[in-house]
Short mmCIF file of C-alpha atoms and ligand atoms in Angstrom, two decimals:
data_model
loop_
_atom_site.label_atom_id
_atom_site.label_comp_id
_atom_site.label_asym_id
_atom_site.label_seq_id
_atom_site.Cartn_x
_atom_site.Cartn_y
_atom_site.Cartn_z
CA UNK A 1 0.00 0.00 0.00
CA UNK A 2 1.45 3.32 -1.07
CA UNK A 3 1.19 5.65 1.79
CA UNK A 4 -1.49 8.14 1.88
CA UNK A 5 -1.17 12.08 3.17
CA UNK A 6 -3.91 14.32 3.34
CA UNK A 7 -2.60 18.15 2.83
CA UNK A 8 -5.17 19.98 5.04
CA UNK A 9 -5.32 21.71 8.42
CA UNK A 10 -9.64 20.63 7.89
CA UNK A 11 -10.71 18.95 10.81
CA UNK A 12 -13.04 17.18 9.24
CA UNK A 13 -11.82 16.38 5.78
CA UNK A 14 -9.28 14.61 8.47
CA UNK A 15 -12.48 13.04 10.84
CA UNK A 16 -14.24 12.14 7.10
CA UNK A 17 -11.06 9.79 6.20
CA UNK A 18 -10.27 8.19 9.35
CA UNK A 19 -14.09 7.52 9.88
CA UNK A 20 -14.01 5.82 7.00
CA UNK A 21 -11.04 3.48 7.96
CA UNK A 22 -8.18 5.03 5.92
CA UNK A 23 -4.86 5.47 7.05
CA UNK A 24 -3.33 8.39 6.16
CA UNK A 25 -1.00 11.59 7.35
CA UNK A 26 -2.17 14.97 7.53
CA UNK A 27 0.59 17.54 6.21
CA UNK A 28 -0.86 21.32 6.05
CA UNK A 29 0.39 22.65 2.42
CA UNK A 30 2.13 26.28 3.02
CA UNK A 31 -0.16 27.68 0.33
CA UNK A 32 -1.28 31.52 0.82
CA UNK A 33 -5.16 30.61 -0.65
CA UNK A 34 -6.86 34.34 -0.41
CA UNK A 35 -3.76 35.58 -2.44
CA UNK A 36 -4.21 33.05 -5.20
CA UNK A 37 -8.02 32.59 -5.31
CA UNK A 38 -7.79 36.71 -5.69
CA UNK A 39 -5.98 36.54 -8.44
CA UNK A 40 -7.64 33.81 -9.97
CA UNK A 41 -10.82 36.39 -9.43
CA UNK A 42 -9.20 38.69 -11.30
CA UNK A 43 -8.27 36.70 -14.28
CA UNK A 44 -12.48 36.07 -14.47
CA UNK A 45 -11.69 32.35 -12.89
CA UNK A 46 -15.29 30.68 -12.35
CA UNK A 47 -15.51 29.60 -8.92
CA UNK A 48 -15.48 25.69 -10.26
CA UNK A 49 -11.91 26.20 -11.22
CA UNK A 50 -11.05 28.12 -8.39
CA UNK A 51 -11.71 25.31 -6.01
CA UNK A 52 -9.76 22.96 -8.52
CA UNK A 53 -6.86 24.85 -9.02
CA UNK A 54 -6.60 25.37 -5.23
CA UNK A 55 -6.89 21.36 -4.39
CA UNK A 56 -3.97 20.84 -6.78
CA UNK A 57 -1.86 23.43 -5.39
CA UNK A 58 -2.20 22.15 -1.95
CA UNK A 59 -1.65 18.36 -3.24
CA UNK A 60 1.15 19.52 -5.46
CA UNK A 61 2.96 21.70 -2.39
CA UNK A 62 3.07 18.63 -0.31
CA UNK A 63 3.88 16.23 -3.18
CA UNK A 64 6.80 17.38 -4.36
CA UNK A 65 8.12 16.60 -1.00
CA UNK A 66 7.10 13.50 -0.64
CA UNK A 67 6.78 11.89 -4.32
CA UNK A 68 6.52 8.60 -3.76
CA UNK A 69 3.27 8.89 -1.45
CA UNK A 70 -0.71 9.70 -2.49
CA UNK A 71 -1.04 13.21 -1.91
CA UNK A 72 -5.29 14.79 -1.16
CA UNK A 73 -5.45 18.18 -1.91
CA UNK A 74 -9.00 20.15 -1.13
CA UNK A 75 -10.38 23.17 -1.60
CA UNK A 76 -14.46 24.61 -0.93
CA UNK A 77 -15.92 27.18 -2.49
CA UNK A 78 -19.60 28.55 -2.25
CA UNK A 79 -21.21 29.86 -5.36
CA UNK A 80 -24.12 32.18 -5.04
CA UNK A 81 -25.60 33.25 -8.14
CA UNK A 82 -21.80 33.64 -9.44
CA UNK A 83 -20.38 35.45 -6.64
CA UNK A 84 -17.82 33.28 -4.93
CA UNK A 85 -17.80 33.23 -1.01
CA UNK A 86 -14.80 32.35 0.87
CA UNK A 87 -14.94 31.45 4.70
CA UNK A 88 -15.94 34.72 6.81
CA UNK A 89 -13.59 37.36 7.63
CA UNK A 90 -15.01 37.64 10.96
CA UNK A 91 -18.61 37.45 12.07
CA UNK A 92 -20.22 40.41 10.82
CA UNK A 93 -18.81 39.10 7.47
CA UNK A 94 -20.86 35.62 8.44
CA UNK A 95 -24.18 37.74 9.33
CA UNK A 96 -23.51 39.63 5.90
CA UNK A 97 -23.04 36.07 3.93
CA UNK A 98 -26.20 34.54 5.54
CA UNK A 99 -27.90 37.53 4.81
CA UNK A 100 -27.19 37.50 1.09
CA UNK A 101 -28.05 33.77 1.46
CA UNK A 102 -31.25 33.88 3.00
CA UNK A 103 -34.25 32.43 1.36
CA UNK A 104 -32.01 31.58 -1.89
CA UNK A 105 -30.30 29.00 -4.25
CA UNK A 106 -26.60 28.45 -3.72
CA UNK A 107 -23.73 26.07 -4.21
CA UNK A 108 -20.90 24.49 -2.80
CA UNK A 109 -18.30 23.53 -4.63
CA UNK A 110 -16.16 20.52 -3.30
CA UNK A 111 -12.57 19.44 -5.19
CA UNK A 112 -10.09 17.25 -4.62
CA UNK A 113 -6.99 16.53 -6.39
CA UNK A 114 -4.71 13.47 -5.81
CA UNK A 115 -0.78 14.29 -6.85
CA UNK A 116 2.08 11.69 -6.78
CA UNK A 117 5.16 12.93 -7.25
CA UNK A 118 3.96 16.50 -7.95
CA UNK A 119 1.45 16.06 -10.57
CA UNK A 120 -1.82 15.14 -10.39
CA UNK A 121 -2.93 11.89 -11.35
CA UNK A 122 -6.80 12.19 -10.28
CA UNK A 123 -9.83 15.31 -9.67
CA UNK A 124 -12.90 15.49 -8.73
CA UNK A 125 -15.40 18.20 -8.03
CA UNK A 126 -18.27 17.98 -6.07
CA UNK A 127 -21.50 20.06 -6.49
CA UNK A 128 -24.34 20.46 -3.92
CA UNK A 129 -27.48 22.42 -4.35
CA UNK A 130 -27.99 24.26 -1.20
CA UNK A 131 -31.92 26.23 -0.58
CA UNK A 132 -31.36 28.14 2.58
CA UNK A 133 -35.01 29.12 4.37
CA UNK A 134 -36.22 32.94 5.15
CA UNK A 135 -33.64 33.56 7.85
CA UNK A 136 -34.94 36.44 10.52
CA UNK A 137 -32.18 38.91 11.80
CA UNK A 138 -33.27 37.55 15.08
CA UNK A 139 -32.87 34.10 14.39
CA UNK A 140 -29.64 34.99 12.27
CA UNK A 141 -28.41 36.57 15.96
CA UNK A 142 -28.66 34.49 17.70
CA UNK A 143 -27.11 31.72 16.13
CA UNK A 144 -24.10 33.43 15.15
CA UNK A 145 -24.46 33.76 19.26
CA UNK A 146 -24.49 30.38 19.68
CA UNK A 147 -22.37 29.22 16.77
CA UNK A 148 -19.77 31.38 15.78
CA UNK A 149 -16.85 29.77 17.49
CA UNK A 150 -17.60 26.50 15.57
CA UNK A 151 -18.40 27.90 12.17
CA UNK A 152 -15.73 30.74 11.95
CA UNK A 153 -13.73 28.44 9.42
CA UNK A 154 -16.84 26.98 7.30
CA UNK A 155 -17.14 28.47 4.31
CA UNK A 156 -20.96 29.95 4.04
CA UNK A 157 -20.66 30.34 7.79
CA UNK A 158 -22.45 27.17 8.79
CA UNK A 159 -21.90 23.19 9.39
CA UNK A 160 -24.47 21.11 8.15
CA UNK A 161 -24.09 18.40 10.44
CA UNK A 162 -24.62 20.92 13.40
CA UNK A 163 -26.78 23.41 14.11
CA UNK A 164 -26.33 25.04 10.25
CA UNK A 165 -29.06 22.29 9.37
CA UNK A 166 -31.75 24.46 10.37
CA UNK A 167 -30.60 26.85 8.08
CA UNK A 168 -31.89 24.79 5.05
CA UNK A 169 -34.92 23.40 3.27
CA UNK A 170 -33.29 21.38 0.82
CA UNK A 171 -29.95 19.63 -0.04
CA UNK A 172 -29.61 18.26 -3.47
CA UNK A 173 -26.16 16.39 -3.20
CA UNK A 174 -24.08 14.31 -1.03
CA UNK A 175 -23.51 15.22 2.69
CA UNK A 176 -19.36 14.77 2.15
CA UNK A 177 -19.11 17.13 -0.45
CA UNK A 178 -21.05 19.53 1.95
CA UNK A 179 -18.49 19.18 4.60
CA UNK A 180 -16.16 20.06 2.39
CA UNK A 181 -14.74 16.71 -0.01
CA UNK A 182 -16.22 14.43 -2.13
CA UNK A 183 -15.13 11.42 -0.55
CA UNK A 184 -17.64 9.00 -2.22
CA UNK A 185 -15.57 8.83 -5.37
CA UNK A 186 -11.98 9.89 -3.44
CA UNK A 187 -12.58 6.46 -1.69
CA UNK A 188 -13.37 4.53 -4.62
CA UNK A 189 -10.86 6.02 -6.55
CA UNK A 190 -8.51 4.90 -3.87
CA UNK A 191 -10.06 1.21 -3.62
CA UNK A 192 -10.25 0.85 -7.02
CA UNK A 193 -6.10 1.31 -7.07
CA UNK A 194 -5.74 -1.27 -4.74
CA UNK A 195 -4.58 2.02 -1.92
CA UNK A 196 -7.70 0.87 0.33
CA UNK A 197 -9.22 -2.90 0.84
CA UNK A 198 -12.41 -3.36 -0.89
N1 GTP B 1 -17.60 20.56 9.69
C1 GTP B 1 -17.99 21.21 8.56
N2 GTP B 1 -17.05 21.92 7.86
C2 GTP B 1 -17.49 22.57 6.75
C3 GTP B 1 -18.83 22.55 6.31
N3 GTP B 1 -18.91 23.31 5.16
C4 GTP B 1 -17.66 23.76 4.90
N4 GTP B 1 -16.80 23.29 5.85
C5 GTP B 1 -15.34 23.51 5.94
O1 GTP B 1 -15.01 24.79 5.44
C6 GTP B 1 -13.64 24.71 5.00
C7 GTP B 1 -13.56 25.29 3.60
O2 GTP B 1 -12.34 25.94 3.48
P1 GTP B 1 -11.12 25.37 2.59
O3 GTP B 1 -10.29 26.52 2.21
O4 GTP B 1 -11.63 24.46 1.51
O5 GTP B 1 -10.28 24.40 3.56
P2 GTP B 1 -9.51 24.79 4.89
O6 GTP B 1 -10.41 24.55 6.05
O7 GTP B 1 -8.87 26.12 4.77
O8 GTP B 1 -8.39 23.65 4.98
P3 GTP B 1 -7.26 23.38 3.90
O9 GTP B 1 -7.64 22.10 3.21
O10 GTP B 1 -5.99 23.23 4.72
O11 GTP B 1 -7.23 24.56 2.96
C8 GTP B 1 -13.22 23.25 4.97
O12 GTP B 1 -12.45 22.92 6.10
C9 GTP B 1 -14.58 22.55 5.02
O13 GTP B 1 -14.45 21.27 5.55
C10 GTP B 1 -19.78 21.79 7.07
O14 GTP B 1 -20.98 21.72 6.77
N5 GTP B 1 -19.30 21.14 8.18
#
């Protein structure tokens, strides 16, 4: 079995894996992401191939030191009507963001990249339809109250599997590529290589 690292400081990209039974080694990529996702803004990147070209950056940071293992490289991005949102700045940033959210369509964006000895041998992107309910200021306060601590690094400023559910009518996708990688087909791609008993 080749050995597996996972380049991301994600909590649960990390819990996602090792729930799953994979054995793996998390090494952060040194990757400065709101430089390089501004500049792929400014070259009219779509958010799609923001979130790609961020996944292989981190996967090939970490894979060019380490060639001969599987490097994971992720990145989430939230499309709303073709504005991109990034995680909150802070959390009048996450009231704005909900705002702007509230009672509408968005998307997240999940991709991963897999590198081996700095380039990328598989990618995948995720896509989730998100409907978010009619969110009152009230309501908005007081679980940014409750909640901020916990969802200060989630892009869209909310974690599905907590109290962020409420937040939603619908979810038209998988719950992985909601918390941020789509680990349905990372896994199979991995099993399928013989990298993780089927
Ligand atoms: N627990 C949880 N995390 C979420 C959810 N939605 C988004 N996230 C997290 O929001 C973060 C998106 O930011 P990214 O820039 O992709 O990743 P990161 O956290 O900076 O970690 P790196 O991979 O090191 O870049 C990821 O850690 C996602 O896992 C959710 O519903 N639940």
């Amino acid at each position: 079995m080749v050995k597996i690292i996972l380049a991301s400081g994600s909590d649960i990209r990390a819990k996602m894996l090792r729930n799953a039974g994979a054995v793996f080694e998390v090494i952060k990529p040194r990757i400065d992401e709101d430089m390089i996702r501004d500049a792929l803004l400014a070259e009219g990147a779509s958010p799609r191939d923001i979130a790609d070209t961020l996944a292989e950056m981190k996967a090939r940071k970490v894979s060019e030191k380490h060639p001969d293992a599987l490097v994971i490289g992720s990145d989430q991005v939230l499309d709303h009507a073709g504005t991109l949102y990034s995680k909150p700045k802070d959390r009048a940033d996450a009231k704005t963001q909900l705002r702007a959210l509230s009672g509408a369509k968005h998307q997240l964006l999940s991709a991963a990249v897999i590198c081996e000895n700095g380039k990328p041998l598989w990618r995948h992107i995720g896509v989730v339809r998100m409907q978010m309910r009619d969110i009152s200021d009230t309501y908005l306060d007081a679980y940014l109250t409750r909640n901020w601590e916990s969802i200060r690094h989630s892009v869209g400023g909310y974690k599905l599997e907590e109290e962020g559910v409420r937040l939603f009518s619908r979810v038209d996708g998988d719950y992985f590529t909601v918390l941020g990688m789509p680990l349905l087909e990372l896994l199979s791609y991995l099993s399928l290589r013989g990298d993780l008993e089927t």
